[in-house]
Coordinates of C-alpha atoms in Angstrom, one line a residue:
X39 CA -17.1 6.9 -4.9
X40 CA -16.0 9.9 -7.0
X41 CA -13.1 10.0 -9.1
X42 CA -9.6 10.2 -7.1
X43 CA -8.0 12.5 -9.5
X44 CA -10.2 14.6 -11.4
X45 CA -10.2 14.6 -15.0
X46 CA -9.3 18.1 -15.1
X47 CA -6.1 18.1 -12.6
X48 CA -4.0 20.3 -13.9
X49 CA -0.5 18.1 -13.0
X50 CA -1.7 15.9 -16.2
X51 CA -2.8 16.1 -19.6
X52 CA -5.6 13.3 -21.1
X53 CA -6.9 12.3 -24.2
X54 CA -9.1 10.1 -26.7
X55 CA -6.8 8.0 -28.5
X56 CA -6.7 5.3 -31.0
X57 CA -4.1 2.6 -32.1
X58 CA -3.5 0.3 -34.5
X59 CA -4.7 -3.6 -33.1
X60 CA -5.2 -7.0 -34.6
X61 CA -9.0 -6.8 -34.4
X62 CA -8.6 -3.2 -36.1
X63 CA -8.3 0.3 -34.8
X64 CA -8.6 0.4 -31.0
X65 CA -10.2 3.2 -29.0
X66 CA -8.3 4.2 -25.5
X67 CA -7.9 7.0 -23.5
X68 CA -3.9 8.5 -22.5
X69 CA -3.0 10.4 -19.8
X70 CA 0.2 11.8 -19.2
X71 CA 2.0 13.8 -16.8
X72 CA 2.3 16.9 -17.9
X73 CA 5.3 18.3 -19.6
X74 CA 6.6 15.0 -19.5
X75 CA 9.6 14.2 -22.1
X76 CA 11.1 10.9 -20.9
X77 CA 8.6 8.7 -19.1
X78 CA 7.7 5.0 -18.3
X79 CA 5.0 4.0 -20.1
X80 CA 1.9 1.8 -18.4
X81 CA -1.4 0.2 -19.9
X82 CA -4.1 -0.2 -18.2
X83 CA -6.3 -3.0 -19.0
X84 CA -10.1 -3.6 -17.4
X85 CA -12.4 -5.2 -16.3
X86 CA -15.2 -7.3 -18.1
X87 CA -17.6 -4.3 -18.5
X88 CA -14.9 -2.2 -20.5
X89 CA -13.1 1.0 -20.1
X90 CA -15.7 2.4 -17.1
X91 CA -15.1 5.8 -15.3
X92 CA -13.1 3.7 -12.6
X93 CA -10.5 3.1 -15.4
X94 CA -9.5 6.2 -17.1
X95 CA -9.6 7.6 -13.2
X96 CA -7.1 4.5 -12.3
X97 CA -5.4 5.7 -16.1
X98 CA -5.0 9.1 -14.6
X99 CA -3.6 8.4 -11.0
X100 CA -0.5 6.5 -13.1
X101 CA -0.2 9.7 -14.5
X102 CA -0.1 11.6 -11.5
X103 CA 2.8 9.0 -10.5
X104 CA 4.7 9.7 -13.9
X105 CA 3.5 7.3 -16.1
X106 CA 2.4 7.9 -20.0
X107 CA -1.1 5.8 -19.0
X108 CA -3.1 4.2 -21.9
X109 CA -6.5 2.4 -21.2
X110 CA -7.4 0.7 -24.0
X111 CA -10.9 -0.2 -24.8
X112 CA -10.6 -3.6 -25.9
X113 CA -14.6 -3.4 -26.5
X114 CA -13.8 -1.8 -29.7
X115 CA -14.2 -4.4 -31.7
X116 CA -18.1 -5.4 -29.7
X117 CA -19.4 -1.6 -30.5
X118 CA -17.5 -0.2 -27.9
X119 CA -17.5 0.0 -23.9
X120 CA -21.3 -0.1 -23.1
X121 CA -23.6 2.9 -21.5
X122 CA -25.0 0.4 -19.3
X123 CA -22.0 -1.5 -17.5
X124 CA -24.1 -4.6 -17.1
X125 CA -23.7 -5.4 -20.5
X126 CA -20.5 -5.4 -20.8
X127 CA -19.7 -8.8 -20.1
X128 CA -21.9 -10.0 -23.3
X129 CA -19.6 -8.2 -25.2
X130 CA -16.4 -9.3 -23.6
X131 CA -17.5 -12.7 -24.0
X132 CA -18.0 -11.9 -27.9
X133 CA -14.3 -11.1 -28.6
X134 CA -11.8 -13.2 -30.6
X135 CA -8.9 -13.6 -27.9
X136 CA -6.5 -14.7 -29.9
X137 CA -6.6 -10.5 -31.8
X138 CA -7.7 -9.3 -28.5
X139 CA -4.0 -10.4 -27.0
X140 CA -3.3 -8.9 -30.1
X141 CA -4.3 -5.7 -29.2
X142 CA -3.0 -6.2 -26.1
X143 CA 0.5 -6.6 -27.6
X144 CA -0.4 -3.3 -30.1
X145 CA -0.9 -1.2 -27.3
X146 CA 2.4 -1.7 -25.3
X147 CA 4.1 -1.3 -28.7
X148 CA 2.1 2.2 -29.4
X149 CA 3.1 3.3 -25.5
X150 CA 6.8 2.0 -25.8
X151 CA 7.5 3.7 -29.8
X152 CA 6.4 6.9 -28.4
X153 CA 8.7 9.9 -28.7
X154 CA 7.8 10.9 -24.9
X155 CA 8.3 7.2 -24.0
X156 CA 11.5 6.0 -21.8
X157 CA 11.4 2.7 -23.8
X158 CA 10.2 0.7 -20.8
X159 CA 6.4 -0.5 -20.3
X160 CA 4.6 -2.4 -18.0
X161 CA 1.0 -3.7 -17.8
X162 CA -1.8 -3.2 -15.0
X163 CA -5.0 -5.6 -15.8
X164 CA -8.1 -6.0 -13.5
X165 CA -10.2 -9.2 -13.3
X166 CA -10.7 -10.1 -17.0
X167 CA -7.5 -7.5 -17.7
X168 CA -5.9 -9.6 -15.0
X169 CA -5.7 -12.5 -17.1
X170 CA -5.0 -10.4 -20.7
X171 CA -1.8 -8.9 -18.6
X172 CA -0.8 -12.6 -17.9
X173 CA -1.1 -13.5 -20.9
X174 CA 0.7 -10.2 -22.5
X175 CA 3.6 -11.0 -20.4
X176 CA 3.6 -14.6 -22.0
X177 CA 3.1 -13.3 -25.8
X178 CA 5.4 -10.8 -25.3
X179 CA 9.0 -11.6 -24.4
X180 CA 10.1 -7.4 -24.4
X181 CA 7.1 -6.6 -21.7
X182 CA 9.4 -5.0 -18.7
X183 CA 6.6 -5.9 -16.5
X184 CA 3.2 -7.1 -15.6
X185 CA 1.1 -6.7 -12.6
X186 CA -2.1 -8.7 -12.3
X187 CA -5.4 -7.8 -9.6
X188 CA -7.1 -11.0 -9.5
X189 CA -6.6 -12.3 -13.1
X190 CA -7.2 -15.9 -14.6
X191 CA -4.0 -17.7 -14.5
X192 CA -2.2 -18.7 -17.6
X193 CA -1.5 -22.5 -18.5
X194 CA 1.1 -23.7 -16.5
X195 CA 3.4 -24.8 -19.7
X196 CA 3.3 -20.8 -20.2
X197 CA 5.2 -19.7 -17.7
X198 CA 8.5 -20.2 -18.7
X199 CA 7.6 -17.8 -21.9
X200 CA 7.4 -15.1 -19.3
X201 CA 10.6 -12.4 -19.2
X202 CA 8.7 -9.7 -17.8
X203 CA 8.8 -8.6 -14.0
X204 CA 5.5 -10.2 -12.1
X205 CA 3.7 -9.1 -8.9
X206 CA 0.2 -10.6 -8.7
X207 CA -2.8 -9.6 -6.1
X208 CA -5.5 -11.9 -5.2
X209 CA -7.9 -11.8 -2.8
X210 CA -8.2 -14.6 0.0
X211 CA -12.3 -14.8 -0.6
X212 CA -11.9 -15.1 -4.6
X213 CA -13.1 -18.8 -4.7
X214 CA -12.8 -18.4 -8.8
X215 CA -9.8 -17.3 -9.3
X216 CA -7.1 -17.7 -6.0
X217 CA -7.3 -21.3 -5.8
X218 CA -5.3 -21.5 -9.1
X219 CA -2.5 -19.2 -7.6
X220 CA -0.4 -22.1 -5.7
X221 CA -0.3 -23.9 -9.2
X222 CA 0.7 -20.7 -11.1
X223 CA 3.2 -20.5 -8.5
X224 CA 4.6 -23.6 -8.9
X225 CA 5.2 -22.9 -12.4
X226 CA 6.6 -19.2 -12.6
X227 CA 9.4 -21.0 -9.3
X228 CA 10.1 -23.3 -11.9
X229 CA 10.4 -21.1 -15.1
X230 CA 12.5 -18.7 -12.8
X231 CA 10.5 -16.0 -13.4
X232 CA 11.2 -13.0 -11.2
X233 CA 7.5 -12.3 -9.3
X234 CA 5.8 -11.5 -6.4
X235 CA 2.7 -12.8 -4.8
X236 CA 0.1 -10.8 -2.5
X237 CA -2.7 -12.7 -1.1
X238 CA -5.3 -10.2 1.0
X239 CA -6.5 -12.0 4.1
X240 CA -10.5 -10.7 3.5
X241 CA -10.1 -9.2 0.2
X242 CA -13.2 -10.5 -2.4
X243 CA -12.2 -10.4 -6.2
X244 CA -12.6 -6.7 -7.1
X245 CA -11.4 -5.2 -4.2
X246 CA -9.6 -2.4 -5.8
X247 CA -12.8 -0.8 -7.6
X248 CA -14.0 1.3 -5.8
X249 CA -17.2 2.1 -7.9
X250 CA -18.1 -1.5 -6.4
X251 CA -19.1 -0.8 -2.7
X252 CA -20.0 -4.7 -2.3
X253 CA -16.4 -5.6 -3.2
X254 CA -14.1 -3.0 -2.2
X255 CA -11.7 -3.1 0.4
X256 CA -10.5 0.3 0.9
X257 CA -6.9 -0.9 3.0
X258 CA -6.2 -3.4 0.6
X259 CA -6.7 -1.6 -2.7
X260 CA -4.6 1.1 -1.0
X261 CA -1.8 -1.1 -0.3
X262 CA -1.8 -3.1 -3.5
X263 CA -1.6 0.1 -5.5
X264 CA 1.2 1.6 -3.6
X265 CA 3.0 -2.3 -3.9
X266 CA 2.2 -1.8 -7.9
X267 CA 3.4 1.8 -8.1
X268 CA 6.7 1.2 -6.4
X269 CA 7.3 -2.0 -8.6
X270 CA 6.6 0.0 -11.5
X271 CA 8.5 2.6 -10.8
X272 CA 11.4 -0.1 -10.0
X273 CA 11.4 -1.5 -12.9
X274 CA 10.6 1.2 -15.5
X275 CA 12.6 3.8 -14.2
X276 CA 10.4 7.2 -13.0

């Protein structure tokens, strides 16, 4: 499917970035609204095969909604994000997590110190990013929110380290990862943890990427992004 907001659009401005992370200097790419003087910030974290086209276009519709966007690619330390997305994995498997929450934490900090930056950041992860965003939220006690598509669950014990606004998607037919969500649950009720939990009746794991046609659910991704954008905007301010 081709991009929803071109790369071009006028409304935003984008860019190839770097940051400072625990594994080293990071490569992302930023996209802003243009003009913008005082906005929420939002990082985008991907899937196992890296920063793909899907993400910096998923970078750039945040932008469109008034976000300061940055995608990191936490593949920086493997040689990078891949040509061919099938080996991405390989490399995602390669990574230290311990620096790559690290960079994770690094690249909230580098969104929310910015001097076109409200102050106020949030986190967006997908499959593997679904699980770095969970586990963001529980390394970081200042992250104003998290939203997870799909995303391995963190250990139950974790939970209560959470501050950060939740709203977590899963699909129904995601026999990996959504039979963990009634434990997760369980623990964020107990923790008090202010979240939200979507379940898609139908929906397989990956049904917002819409560069995978065996996996995407056009309704659903539709709906979960307008349920992210509105709880962004919520609770970052717009």
């Amino acid at each position: 499917m081709a991009a929803q907001v071109d790369e071009n659009d006028a409304r935003i401005e984008t860019e190839t970035v770097s940051f400072a992370g625990a594994s080293g200097d990071i490569n992302g790419y930023l996209a802003r609204p243009k003009g913008a003087d005082s906005a929420p910030g939002l990082v985008i974290i991907h899937e196992n095969k890296g920063l793909t086209p899907h993400i910096k276009d998923v970078a750039r519709r945040g932008a469109l909604e008034g976000f300061i966007t940055l995608a990191p690619d936490f593949l920086t330390p493997a040689g990078g994000t891949p040509d061919l997305e099938a080996d991405g994995p390989a490399r995602t498997k390669s990574l230290d997590m311990a620096k790559t929450i690290g960079d994770g934490l690094a690249a909230v900090d580098s969104i929310r110190t910015r001097s076109d930056s409200n102050g106020k950041v949030g986190t967006i992860g997908f499959c593997w990013g679904g699980g770095l965003s969970n586990q963001i939220a529980v390394h970081d006690p200042n992250l104003d929110a998290g939203i997870v598509f799909y995303g391995r669950s963190p250990k139950d014990e974790d939970a209560a380290k959470i501050k950060a606004r939740l709203l977590l998607n899963y699909g129904s037919l995601d026999e990996n990862i959504t039979p963990s969500v009634a434990a997760y649950e369980a623990a964020l009720k107990a923790a008090g943890v202010d979240h939200q939990i979507f379940i898609y009746d139908g929906g397989k794991h990956g049904f917002h990427n819409d560069e995978n046609a065996e996996r995407y659910h056009g309704e659903h991704s539709k709906t979960a992004w307008q349920r992210s954008i509105e709880f962004m905007k919520e609770t970052l301010g717009s």
